[in-house]
Coordinates of C-alpha atoms in Angstrom, one line a residue:
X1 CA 18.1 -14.7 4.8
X2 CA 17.1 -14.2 1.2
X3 CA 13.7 -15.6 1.8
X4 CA 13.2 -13.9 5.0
X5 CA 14.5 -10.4 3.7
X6 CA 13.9 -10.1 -0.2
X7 CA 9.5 -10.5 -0.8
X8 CA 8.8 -7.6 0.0
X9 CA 11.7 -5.9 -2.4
X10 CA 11.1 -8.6 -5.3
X11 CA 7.8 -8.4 -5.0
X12 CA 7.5 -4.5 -5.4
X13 CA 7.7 -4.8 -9.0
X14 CA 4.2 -5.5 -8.9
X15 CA 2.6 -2.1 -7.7
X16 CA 5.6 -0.2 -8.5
X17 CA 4.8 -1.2 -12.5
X18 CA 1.4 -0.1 -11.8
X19 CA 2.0 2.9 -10.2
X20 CA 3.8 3.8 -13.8
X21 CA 1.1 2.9 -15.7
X22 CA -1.7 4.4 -13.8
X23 CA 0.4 7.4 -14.0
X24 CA 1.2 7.7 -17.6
X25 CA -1.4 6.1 -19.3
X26 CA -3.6 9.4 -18.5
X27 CA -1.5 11.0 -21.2
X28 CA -2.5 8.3 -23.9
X29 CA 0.4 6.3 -25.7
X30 CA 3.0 9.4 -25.5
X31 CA 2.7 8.8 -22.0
X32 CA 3.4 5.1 -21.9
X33 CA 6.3 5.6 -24.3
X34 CA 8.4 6.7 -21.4
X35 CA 7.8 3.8 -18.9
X36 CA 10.9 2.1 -19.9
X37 CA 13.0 5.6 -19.5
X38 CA 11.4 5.8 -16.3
X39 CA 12.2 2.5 -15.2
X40 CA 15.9 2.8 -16.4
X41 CA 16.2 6.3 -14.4
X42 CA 14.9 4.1 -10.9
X43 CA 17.1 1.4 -11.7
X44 CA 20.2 4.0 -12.0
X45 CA 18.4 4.6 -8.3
X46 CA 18.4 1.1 -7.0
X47 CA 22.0 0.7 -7.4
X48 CA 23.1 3.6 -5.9
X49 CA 20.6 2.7 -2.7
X50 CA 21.9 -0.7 -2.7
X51 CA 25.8 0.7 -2.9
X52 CA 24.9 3.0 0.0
X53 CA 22.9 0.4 2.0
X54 CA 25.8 -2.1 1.8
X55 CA 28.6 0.6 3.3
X56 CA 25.6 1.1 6.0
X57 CA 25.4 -3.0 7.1
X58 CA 29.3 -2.4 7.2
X59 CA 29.4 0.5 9.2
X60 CA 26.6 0.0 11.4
X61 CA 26.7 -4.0 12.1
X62 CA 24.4 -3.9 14.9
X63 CA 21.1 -3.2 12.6
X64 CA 19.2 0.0 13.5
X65 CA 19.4 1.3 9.8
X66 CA 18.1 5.0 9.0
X67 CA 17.9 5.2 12.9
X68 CA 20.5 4.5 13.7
X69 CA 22.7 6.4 11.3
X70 CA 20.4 9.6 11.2
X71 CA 21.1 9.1 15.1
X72 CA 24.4 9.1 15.3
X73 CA 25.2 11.6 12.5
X74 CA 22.6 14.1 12.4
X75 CA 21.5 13.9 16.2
X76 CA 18.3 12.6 18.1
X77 CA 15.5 14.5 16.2
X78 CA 16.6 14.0 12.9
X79 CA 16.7 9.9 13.9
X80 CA 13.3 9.8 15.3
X81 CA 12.5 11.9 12.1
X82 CA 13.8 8.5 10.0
X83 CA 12.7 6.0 12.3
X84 CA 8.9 7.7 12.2
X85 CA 9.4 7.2 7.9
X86 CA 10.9 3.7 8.1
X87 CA 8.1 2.3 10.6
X88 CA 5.3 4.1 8.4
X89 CA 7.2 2.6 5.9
X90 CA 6.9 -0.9 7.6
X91 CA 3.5 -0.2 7.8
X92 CA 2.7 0.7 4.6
X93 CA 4.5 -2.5 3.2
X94 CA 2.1 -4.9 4.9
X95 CA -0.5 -3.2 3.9
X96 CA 0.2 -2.7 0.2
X97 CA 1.7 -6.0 -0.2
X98 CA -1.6 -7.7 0.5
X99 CA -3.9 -5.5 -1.2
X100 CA -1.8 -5.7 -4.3
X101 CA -1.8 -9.6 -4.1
X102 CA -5.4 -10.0 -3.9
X103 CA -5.4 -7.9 -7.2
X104 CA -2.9 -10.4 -8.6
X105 CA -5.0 -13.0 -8.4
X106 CA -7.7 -11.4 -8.7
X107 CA -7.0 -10.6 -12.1
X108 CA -6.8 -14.2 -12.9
X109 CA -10.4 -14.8 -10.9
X110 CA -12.2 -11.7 -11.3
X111 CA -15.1 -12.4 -8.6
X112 CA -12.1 -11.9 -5.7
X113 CA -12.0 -8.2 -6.6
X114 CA -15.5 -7.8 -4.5
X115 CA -14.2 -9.8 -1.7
X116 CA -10.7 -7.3 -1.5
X117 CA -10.8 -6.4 2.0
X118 CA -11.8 -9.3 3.3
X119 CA -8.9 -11.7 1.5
X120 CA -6.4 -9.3 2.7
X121 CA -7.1 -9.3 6.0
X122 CA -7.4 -13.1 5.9
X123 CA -3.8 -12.9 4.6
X124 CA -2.4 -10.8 7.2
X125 CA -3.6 -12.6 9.8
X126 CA -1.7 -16.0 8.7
X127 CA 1.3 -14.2 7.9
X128 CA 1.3 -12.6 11.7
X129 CA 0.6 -15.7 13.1
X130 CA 3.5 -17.3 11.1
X131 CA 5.6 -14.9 13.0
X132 CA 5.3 -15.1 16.2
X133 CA 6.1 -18.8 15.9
X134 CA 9.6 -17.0 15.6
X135 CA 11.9 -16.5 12.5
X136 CA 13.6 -20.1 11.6
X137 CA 10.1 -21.3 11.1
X138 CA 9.1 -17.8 9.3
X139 CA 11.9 -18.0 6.6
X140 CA 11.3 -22.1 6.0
X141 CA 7.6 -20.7 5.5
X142 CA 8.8 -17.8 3.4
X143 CA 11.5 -19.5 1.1
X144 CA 8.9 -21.7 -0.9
X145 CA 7.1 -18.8 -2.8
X146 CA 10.2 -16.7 -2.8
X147 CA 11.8 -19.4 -5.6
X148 CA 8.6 -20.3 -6.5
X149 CA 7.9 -16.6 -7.6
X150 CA 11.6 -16.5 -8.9
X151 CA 11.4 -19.8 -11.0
X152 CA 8.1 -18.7 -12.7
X153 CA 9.0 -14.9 -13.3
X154 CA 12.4 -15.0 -14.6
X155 CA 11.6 -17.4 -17.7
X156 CA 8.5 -15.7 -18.0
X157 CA 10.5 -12.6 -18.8
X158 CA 13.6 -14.8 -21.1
X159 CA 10.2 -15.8 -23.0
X160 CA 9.2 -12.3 -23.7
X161 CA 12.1 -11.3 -24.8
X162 CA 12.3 -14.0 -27.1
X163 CA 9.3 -13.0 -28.5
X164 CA 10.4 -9.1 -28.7
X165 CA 12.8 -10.1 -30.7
X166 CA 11.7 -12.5 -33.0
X167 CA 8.1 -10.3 -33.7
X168 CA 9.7 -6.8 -33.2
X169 CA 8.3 -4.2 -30.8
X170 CA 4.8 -3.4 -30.7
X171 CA 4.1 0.6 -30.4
X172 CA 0.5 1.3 -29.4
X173 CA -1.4 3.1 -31.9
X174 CA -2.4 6.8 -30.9
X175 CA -6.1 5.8 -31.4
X176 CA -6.5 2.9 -28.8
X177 CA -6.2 5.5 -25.8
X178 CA -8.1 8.4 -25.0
X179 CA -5.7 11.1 -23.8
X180 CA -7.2 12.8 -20.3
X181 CA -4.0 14.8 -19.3
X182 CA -1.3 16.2 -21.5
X183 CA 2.1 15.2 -20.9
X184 CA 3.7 16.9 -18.8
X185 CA 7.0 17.6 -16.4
X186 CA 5.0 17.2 -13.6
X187 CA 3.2 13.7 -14.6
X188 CA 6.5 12.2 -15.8
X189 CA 8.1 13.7 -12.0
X190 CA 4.7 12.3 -10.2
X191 CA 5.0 8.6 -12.6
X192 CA 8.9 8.2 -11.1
X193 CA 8.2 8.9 -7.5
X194 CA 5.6 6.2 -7.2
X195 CA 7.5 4.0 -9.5
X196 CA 10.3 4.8 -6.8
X197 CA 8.3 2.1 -4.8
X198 CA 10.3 -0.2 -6.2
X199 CA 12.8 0.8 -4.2
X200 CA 10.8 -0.7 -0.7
X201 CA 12.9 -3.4 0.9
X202 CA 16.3 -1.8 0.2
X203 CA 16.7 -0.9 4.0
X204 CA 15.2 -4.3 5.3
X205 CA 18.5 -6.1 5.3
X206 CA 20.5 -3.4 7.3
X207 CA 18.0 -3.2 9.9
X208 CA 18.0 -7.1 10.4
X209 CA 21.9 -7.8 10.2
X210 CA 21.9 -9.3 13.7
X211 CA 19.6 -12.1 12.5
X212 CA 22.4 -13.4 9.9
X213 CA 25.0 -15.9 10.9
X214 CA 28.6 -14.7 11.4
X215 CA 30.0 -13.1 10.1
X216 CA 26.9 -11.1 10.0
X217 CA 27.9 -8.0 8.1
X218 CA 29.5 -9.4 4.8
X219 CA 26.4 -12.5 4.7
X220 CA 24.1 -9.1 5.0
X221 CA 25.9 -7.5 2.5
X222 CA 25.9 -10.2 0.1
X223 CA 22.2 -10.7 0.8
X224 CA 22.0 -7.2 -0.2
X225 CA 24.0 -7.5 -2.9
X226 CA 22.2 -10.4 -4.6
X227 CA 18.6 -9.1 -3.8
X228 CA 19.4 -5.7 -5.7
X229 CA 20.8 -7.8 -8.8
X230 CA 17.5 -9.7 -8.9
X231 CA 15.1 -6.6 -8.0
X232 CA 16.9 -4.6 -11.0
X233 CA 16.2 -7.4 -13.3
X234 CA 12.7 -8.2 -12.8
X235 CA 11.7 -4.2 -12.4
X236 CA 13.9 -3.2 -15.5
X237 CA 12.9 -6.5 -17.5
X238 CA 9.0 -6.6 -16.9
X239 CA 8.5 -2.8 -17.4
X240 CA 10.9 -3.1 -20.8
X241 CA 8.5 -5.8 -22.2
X242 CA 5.7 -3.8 -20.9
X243 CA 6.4 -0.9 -22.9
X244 CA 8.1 -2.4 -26.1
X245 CA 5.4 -5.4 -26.4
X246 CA 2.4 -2.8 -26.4
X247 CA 1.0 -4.4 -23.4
X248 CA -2.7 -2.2 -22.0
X249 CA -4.6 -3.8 -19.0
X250 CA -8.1 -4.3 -19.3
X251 CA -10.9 -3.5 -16.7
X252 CA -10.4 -5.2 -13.0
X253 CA -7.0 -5.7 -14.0
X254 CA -3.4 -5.5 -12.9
X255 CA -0.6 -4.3 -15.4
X256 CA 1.8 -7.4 -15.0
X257 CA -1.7 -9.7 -15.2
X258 CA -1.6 -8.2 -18.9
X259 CA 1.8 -8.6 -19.7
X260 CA 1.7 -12.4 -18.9
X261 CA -1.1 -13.2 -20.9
X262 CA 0.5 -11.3 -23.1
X263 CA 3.8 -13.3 -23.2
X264 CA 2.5 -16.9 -22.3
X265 CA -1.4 -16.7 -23.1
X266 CA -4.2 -17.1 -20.9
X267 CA -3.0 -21.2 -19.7
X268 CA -1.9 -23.1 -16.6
X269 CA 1.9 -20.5 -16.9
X270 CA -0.2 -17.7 -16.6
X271 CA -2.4 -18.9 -13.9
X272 CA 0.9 -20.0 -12.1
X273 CA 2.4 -16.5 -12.6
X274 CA -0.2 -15.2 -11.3
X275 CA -0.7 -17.3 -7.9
X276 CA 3.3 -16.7 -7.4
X277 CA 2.7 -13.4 -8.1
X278 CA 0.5 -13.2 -5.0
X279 CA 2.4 -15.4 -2.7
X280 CA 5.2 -13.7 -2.8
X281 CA 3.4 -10.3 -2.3
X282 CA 1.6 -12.0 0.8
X283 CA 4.8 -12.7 2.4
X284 CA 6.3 -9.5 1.0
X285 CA 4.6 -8.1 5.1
X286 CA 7.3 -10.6 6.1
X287 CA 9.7 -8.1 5.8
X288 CA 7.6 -5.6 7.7
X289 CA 7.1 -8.0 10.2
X290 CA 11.1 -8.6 10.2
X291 CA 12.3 -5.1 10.6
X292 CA 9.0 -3.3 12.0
X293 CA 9.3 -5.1 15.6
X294 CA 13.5 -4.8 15.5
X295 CA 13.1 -1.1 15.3
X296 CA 10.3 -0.5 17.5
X297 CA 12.6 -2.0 19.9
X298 CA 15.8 0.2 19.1
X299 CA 13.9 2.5 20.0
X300 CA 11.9 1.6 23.5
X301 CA 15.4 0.4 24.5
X302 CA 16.4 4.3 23.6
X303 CA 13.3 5.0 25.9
X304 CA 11.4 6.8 22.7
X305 CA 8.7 4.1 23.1
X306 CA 6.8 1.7 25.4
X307 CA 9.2 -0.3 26.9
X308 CA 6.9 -3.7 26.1
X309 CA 8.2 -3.1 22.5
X310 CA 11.4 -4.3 23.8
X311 CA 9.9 -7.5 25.7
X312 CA 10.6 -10.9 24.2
X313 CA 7.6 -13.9 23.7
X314 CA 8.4 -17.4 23.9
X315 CA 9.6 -17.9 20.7
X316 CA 12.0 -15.3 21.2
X317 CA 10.7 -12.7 19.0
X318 CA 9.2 -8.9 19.8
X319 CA 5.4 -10.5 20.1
X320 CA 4.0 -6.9 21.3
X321 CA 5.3 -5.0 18.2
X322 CA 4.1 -7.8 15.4
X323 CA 0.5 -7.5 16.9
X324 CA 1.2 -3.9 17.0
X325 CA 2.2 -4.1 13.2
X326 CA -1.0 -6.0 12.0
X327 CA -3.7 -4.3 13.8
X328 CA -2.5 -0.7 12.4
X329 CA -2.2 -2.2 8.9
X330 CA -5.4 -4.3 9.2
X331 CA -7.0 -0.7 10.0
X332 CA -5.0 0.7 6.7
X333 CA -6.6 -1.8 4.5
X334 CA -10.0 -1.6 6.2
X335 CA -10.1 2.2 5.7
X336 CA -8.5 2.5 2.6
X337 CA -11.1 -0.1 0.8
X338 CA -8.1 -2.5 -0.1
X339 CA -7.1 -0.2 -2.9
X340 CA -3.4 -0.2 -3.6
X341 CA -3.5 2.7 -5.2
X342 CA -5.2 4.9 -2.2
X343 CA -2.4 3.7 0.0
X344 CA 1.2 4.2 -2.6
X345 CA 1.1 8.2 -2.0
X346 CA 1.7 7.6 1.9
X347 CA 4.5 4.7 0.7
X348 CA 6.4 6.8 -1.2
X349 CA 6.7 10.0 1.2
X350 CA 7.5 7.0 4.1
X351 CA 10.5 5.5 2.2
X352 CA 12.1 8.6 0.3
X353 CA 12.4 10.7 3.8
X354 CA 14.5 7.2 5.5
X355 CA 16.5 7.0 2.7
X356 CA 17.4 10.6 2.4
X357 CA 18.5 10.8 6.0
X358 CA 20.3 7.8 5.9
X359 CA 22.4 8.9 3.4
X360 CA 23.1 12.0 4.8
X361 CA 24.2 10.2 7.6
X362 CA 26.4 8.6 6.3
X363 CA 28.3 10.7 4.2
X364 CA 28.8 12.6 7.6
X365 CA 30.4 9.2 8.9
X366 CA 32.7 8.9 6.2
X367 CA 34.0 12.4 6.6

């Protein structure tokens, strides 16, 4: 479950950290002095959507997740309202997954920046094959970089912090940035809510809790449970050392690329951080391709969409909405030039709205 379920949220550090840099560096270092604040405030964030996520797998055990509860709660508009954000959201996740792991290892082999489009959609085409052989074979095929990514990253980060501590933090100077905006309420507000990326995932679990073994809702919940643990670690630990170790990318390069060279050098651990790195943020569309064809067929059952969503392939899983899934995200990364960038705005709006209504709902069901 944890390797079918968690890529896409582990992996969201990577273009959620970027997201924060991209949005404060504009205001020179004064800006990037905040990143750590900022990534404590989204943490404080992350728990309480994990806390409310796990009462949802609890209360709700047949899977369905903002759907389902904005449905029930709130009433039939406000639920398509939620499931319209979650399967944007879906399809946003696919798409910014593999754009941002191109430009992971592309910022270990510089000449794959060029070739963005094309890479990506090379990715999601394995990874849609991959499912419709079904989702046993999917999470064997998924677990490998999941650990791999973990058992890389996580000394990675015990290294730097080694290293913070022994050398001392590393402010960066005033001079080495040229400040284009001022610093502002407005860029730190605009910095968080695509940071809040980092939240993408979250929901994944609750709408697949009929895929876990039984008892399904407490192995869901710990699943949940342990994912956010890890999530809040890597976000809270890779943006610390970001900040506090001075770390600036360079041209045709990702934020996290920096901080490992930073940490380890440019050697064989950074080259493996950075493969792992874009492993697990090819197979982060797993979740997409997970919860994506379980909702569309929620809701064709509920007779709000063709009812082929609902039909089953020979492997037993929702064939017509994982084609569905890859050809409107293939389009996404066509149009949008593989630029991860271009495509966060759309994320954000996507995952903020399911939440919200989720949680509305089900502060109604508890009353």
């Amino acid at each position: 479950a944890l390797a079918a379920f968690s890529p896409d949220a582990l992996s969201s550090i990577a273009y959620a950290n970027q997201e924060i840099y991209l949005g404060l560096i504009v205001a020179g270092s004064a800006g990037l002095a905040l990143s750590a604040k900022i990534g404590f405030a989204i943490t404080i964030l992350l728990i309480l959507v994990t806390i409310s996520y796990y009462q949802t797998i609890h209360g709700y055990p047949l899977g369905g997740g903002s759907y389902t509860v904005a449905k029930a709660n709130l009433g039939t508009l406000p639920g398509l309202i939620a499931a319209s954000a979650l399967m944007i959201d879906y399809i946003l996740t696919a798409a910014v997954s593999l754009t941002a792991g191109i430009e992971a290892i592309a910022s270990a082999f510089p000449f794959l920046w060029d070739h963005k489009v094309l890479a990506s959609l090379v990715l999601l085409l394995i990874i849609m094959l991959a499912n419709l052989r079904g989702l046993r074979e999917t999470g064997t095929l998924m677990s490998v970089p999941v650990y791999f990514f973990l058992i890389v990253y996580l000394p990675m980060l015990a290294i730097g912090i080694c290293r913070l501590i022994v050398e001392g933090p590393s402010p960066i100077g005033a001079s080495v940035l040229e400040v284009a905006q001022p610093l502002t309420t407005f860029l730190i507000i605009h910095a968080f809510s695509t940071g809040c990326t980092a939240l993408t995932g979250i929901e994944a679990i609750s709408n697949g809790v009929p895929a876990f073994k039984p008892p399904e809702a407490k192995n869901a919940g710990i699943t949940l449970l342990v994912v956010g643990s890890l999530m809040g670690i890597l976000f809270l630990g890779s943006i610390g050392l970001t900040q506090y170790l001075g770390v600036i990318s360079g041209p045709r390069e990702t934020i996290l690329s920096a901080l490992a060279r930073r940490v380890v050098g440019v050697g064989p651990y950074y080259y493996l951080v950075q493969i792992s790195t874009m492993l697990i943020l090819a197979v982060a569309a797993n979740t997409s391709f997970a919860g994506f064809p379980r909702v569309a067929a929620i809701l064709a059952r509920d007779g709000f969409l063709p009812r082929q969503l609902m039909g089953l392939g020979d492997r037993l899983v929702f064939s017509n909405g994982i084609i569905a899934l890859a050809l409107v995200s293939g389009l996404l990364i066509v149009v949008f030039h593989g630029d991860t960038h271009s495509l966060i705005p759309l994320f954000a709006v996507g995952a903020f709205l399911a939440f919200t209504l989720s949680q509305t709902g089900m502060v109604i069901h508890w009353w």
